[in-house]
PDB file of C-alpha atoms in Angstrom:
ATOM      1  CA  MET A   1     118.457  82.520 119.157  1.00  0.00           C
ATOM      2  CA  GLU A   2     116.645  85.779 119.875  1.00  0.00           C
ATOM      3  CA  TYR A   3     118.583  88.966 120.350  1.00  0.00           C
ATOM      4  CA  LEU A   4     117.579  91.983 122.405  1.00  0.00           C
ATOM      5  CA  VAL A   5     117.300  94.693 119.775  1.00  0.00           C
ATOM      6  CA  MET A   6     117.564  98.185 121.278  1.00  0.00           C
ATOM      7  CA  LEU A   7     117.414 100.175 118.050  1.00  0.00           C
ATOM      8  CA  PRO A   8     114.522 102.009 116.407  1.00  0.00           C
ATOM      9  CA  GLY A   9     114.421  99.226 113.828  1.00  0.00           C
ATOM     10  CA  PRO A  10     114.347  96.619 112.588  1.00  0.00           C
ATOM     11  CA  THR A  11     112.543  94.932 115.449  1.00  0.00           C
ATOM     12  CA  ASN A  12     111.900  91.300 116.257  1.00  0.00           C
ATOM     13  CA  VAL A  13     108.527  90.265 114.836  1.00  0.00           C
ATOM     14  CA  PRO A  14     106.390  87.764 116.788  1.00  0.00           C
ATOM     15  CA  GLU A  15     105.645  84.519 114.929  1.00  0.00           C
ATOM     16  CA  ARG A  16     101.866  85.170 114.931  1.00  0.00           C
ATOM     17  CA  VAL A  17     102.502  88.457 113.101  1.00  0.00           C
ATOM     18  CA  THR A  18     104.754  86.754 110.562  1.00  0.00           C
ATOM     19  CA  ARG A  19     102.025  84.163 109.921  1.00  0.00           C
ATOM     20  CA  ALA A  20      99.414  86.908 109.489  1.00  0.00           C
ATOM     21  CA  MET A  21     101.613  88.619 106.907  1.00  0.00           C
ATOM     22  CA  VAL A  22     101.274  85.697 104.469  1.00  0.00           C
ATOM     23  CA  THR A  23      97.554  86.376 104.022  1.00  0.00           C
ATOM     24  CA  PRO A  24      96.467  88.427 100.988  1.00  0.00           C
ATOM     25  CA  SER A  25      96.460  92.206 101.377  1.00  0.00           C
ATOM     26  CA  ILE A  26      93.202  94.119 101.677  1.00  0.00           C
ATOM     27  CA  ASN A  27      92.574  96.664  98.931  1.00  0.00           C
ATOM     28  CA  HIS A  28      92.523 100.129 100.518  1.00  0.00           C
ATOM     29  CA  ARG A  29      89.439 100.993  98.465  1.00  0.00           C
ATOM     30  CA  SER A  30      87.437  97.925  99.476  1.00  0.00           C
ATOM     31  CA  ASP A  31      84.549  97.644 101.931  1.00  0.00           C
ATOM     32  CA  ASP A  32      86.688  95.274 104.029  1.00  0.00           C
ATOM     33  CA  PHE A  33      89.347  97.966 104.430  1.00  0.00           C
ATOM     34  CA  VAL A  34      86.783 100.629 105.334  1.00  0.00           C
ATOM     35  CA  GLU A  35      85.382  98.313 108.010  1.00  0.00           C
ATOM     36  CA  LEU A  36      88.863  97.564 109.392  1.00  0.00           C
ATOM     37  CA  TYR A  37      89.870 101.248 109.353  1.00  0.00           C
ATOM     38  CA  GLU A  38      86.687 102.321 111.157  1.00  0.00           C
ATOM     39  CA  GLU A  39      87.299  99.631 113.782  1.00  0.00           C
ATOM     40  CA  CYS A  40      90.861 100.934 114.283  1.00  0.00           C
ATOM     41  CA  VAL A  41      89.604 104.517 114.648  1.00  0.00           C
ATOM     42  CA  ASP A  42      86.892 103.475 117.126  1.00  0.00           C
ATOM     43  CA  ASN A  43      89.395 101.491 119.206  1.00  0.00           C
ATOM     44  CA  THR A  44      91.875 104.386 119.147  1.00  0.00           C
ATOM     45  CA  LYS A  45      89.174 106.716 120.475  1.00  0.00           C
ATOM     46  CA  LYS A  46      88.403 104.236 123.270  1.00  0.00           C
ATOM     47  CA  ILE A  47      92.076 103.924 124.221  1.00  0.00           C
ATOM     48  CA  PHE A  48      92.480 107.710 124.434  1.00  0.00           C
ATOM     49  CA  GLU A  49      89.028 108.141 126.020  1.00  0.00           C
ATOM     50  CA  THR A  50      87.907 110.764 123.525  1.00  0.00           C
ATOM     51  CA  GLU A  51      84.859 111.480 121.430  1.00  0.00           C
ATOM     52  CA  GLY A  52      86.952 113.762 119.211  1.00  0.00           C
ATOM     53  CA  ASP A  53      88.364 112.841 115.830  1.00  0.00           C
ATOM     54  CA  ALA A  54      91.040 110.167 115.516  1.00  0.00           C
ATOM     55  CA  VAL A  55      93.113 109.362 112.447  1.00  0.00           C
ATOM     56  CA  CYS A  56      95.105 106.210 111.773  1.00  0.00           C
ATOM     57  CA  LEU A  57      98.051 106.860 109.454  1.00  0.00           C
ATOM     58  CA  SER A  58      99.784 104.352 107.253  1.00  0.00           C
ATOM     59  CA  ALA A  59     103.136 106.071 107.549  1.00  0.00           C
ATOM     60  CA  SER A  60     106.404 105.771 109.374  1.00  0.00           C
ATOM     61  CA  GLY A  61     106.931 107.411 112.748  1.00  0.00           C
ATOM     62  CA  THR A  62     108.668 110.235 110.905  1.00  0.00           C
ATOM     63  CA  GLY A  63     105.621 110.684 108.669  1.00  0.00           C
ATOM     64  CA  ALA A  64     103.319 110.796 111.695  1.00  0.00           C
ATOM     65  CA  THR A  65     105.569 113.343 113.416  1.00  0.00           C
ATOM     66  CA  GLU A  66     105.621 115.541 110.308  1.00  0.00           C
ATOM     67  CA  CYS A  67     101.831 115.322 110.065  1.00  0.00           C
ATOM     68  CA  SER A  68     101.504 116.391 113.709  1.00  0.00           C
ATOM     69  CA  VAL A  69     103.906 119.327 113.366  1.00  0.00           C
ATOM     70  CA  VAL A  70     102.273 120.583 110.163  1.00  0.00           C
ATOM     71  CA  ASN A  71      98.881 120.567 111.891  1.00  0.00           C
ATOM     72  CA  LEU A  72     100.200 122.451 114.931  1.00  0.00           C
ATOM     73  CA  ILE A  73     101.785 125.315 113.010  1.00  0.00           C
ATOM     74  CA  LYS A  74      99.495 128.232 112.261  1.00  0.00           C
ATOM     75  CA  LYS A  75      99.387 129.333 108.633  1.00  0.00           C
ATOM     76  CA  GLU A  76     100.133 133.002 108.040  1.00  0.00           C
TER      77      GLU A  76
END
């Protein structure tokens, strides 16, 4: 039975994602990771229709929010 989860987490995970999670992790210092990261950045730029910089964070939503706020506040 699937439940409608209306909380920030945990969320229901599709079966295809669960299957993908059993594959070995990619080392974040490997060429494979660099290729994957660059693809994510390029796709993010396409989605937001920008030629500016894009950054993909491996952080929680809270971490991403903190990163955004810190970069919006002017240093004295």
